[in-house]
C-alpha atoms as one frame of an Amber mdcrd trajectory, in Angstrom:
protein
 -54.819  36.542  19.072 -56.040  39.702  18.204 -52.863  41.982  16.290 -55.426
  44.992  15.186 -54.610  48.319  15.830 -57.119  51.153  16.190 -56.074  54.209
  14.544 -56.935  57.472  17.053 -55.900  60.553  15.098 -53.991  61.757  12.181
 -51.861  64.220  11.534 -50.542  65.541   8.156 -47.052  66.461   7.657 -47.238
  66.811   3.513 -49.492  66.356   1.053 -47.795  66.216  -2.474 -48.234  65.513
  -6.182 -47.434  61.783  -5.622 -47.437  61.335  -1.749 -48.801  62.357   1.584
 -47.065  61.692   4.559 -48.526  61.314   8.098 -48.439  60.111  11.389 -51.382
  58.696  13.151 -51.778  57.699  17.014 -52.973  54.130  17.617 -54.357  51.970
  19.771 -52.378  48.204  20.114 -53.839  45.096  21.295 -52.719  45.491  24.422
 -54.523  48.805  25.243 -51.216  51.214  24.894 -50.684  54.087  22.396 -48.209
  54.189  19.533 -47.336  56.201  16.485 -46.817  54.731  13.115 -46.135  56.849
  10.122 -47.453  56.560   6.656 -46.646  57.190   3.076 -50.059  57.484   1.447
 -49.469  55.990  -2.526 -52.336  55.999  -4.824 -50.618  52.581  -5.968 -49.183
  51.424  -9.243 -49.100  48.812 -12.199 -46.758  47.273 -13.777 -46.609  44.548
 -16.560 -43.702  41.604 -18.289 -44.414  42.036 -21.643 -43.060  38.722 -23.763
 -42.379  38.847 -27.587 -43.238  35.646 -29.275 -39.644  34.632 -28.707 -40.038
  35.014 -24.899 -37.760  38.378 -24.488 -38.940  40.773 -22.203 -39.262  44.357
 -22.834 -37.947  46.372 -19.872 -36.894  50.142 -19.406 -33.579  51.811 -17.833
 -34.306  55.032 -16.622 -32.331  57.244 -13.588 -34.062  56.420 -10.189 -33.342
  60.132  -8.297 -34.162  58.374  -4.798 -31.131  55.309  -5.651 -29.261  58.055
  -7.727 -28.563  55.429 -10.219 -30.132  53.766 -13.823 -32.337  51.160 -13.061
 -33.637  48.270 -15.364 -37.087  47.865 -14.414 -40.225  46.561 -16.110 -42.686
  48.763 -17.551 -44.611  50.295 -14.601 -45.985  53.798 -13.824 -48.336  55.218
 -11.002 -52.314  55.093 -10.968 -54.016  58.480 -11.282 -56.909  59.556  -9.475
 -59.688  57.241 -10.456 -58.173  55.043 -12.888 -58.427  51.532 -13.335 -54.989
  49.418 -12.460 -55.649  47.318 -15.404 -56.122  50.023 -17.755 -53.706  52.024
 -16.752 -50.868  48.954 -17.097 -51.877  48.829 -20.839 -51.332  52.882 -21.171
 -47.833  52.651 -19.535 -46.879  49.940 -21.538 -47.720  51.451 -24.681 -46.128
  54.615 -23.764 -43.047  53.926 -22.163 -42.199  50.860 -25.075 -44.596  51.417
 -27.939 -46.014  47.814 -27.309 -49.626  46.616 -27.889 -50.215  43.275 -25.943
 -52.681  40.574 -25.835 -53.360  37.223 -23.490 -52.992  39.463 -20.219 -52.504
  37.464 -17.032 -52.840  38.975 -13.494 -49.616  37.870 -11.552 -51.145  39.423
  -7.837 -50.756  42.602  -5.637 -47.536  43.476  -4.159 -47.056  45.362  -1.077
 -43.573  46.848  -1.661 -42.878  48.154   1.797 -45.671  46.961   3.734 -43.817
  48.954   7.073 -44.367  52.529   6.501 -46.711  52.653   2.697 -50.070  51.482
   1.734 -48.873  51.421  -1.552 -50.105  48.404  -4.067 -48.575  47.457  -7.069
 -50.817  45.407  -9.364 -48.704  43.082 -11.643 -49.212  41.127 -15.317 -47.721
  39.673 -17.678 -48.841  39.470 -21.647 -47.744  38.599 -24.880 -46.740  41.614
 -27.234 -48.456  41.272 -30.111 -48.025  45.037 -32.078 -45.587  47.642 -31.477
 -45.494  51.370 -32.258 -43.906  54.214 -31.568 -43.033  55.336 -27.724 -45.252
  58.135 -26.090 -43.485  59.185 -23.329 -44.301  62.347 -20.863 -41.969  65.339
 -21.308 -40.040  64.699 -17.804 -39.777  61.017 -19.102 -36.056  60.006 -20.382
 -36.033  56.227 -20.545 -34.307  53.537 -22.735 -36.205  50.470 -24.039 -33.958
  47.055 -23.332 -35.026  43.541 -24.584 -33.710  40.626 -22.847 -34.647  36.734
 -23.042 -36.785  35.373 -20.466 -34.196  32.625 -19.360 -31.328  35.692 -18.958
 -33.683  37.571 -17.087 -34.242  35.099 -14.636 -30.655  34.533 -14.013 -30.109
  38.256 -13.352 -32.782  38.111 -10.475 -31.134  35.248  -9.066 -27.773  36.937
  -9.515 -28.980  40.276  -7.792 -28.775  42.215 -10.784 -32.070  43.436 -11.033
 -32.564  44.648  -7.740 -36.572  46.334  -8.093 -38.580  43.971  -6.268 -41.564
  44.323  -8.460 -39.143  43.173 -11.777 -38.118  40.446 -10.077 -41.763  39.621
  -9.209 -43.176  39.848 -12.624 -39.761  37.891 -14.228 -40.091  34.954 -11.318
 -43.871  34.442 -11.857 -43.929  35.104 -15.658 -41.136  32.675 -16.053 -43.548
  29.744 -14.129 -46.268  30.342 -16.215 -44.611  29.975 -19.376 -42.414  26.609
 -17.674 -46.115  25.227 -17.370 -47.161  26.218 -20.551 -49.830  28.904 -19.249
 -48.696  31.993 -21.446
């Protein structure tokens, strides 16, 4: 069965800093016409960092769009160019001051595969130096260790509701079950 559908036009409705929103005409399957509108994302990273004693490093920081603090993993948003992979070390280092080592790729993430052609590219590592934060000046963030095993149970207690923490927490908690990091 074919499900692909033929985009016919765009139009523009904002172009920002971070986003550009749009809606384009299509074509379905079946011949008809349809709109679907976009968030254009240039994507994002984001990494579980484990200390040799298997705690996690995670950040609480105000989320304006939730209007609450949020415990999240370490994550930030690709500039123009960069390299996911690179750019997941960077954020690491400057939102929590960590160095890491023994990186493992845990997959892409579509968060909201509806409306967004965002991608978030996910690891997971083993700390293995730590420095001093270097955060950007509209940055206000607090750095929050908690064990592996207590991490886990907050996902599965819906207490750590950002899907791409409890992405990075489920799948870095299997790979150190089977011994893999």
């Amino acid at each position: 069965m074919n499900l692909r559908e033929e985009k016919v036009s765009s139009t523009y409705y904002y172009k920002g800093k971070i986003i550009n929103m749009k809606v384009d005409d299509v074509r379905l399957p079946n011949g008809e016409l349809a709109k679907r509108e976009e968030v254009e994302h240039p994507g994002g990273c984001s990494i579980a960092a484990l200390t040799e004693n298997n705690e996690l490093f995670f950040v609480r920081q105000f989320r304006y769009a939730y209007d609450e603090e949020v415990l999240e993993l370490p994550a930030g948003k690709l500039e123009k160019g960069e390299d996911p992979f690179e750019a997941m070390k960077r954020e690491l280092r400057e939102e929590t001051g960590c160095l890491a080592e023994e990186f493992v790729s845990l997959g892409t993430a579509y968060p909201t595969p509806g409306y967004t052609n965002e991608l978030l590219r996910i690891w997971a590592c083993r700390v293995s130096d730590h420095t001093a934060q270097d955060l950007d000046s509209d940055e206000f963030l607090e750095v929050v260790r908690i064990p592996l095993d207590k991490a886990v149970e907050m996902v599965m207690n819906n207490e750590l509701p950002d899907a791409k923490t409890q992405i990075g927490i489920l799948k870095t908690a299997l790979l150190v079950k089977e011994g893999k990091l």
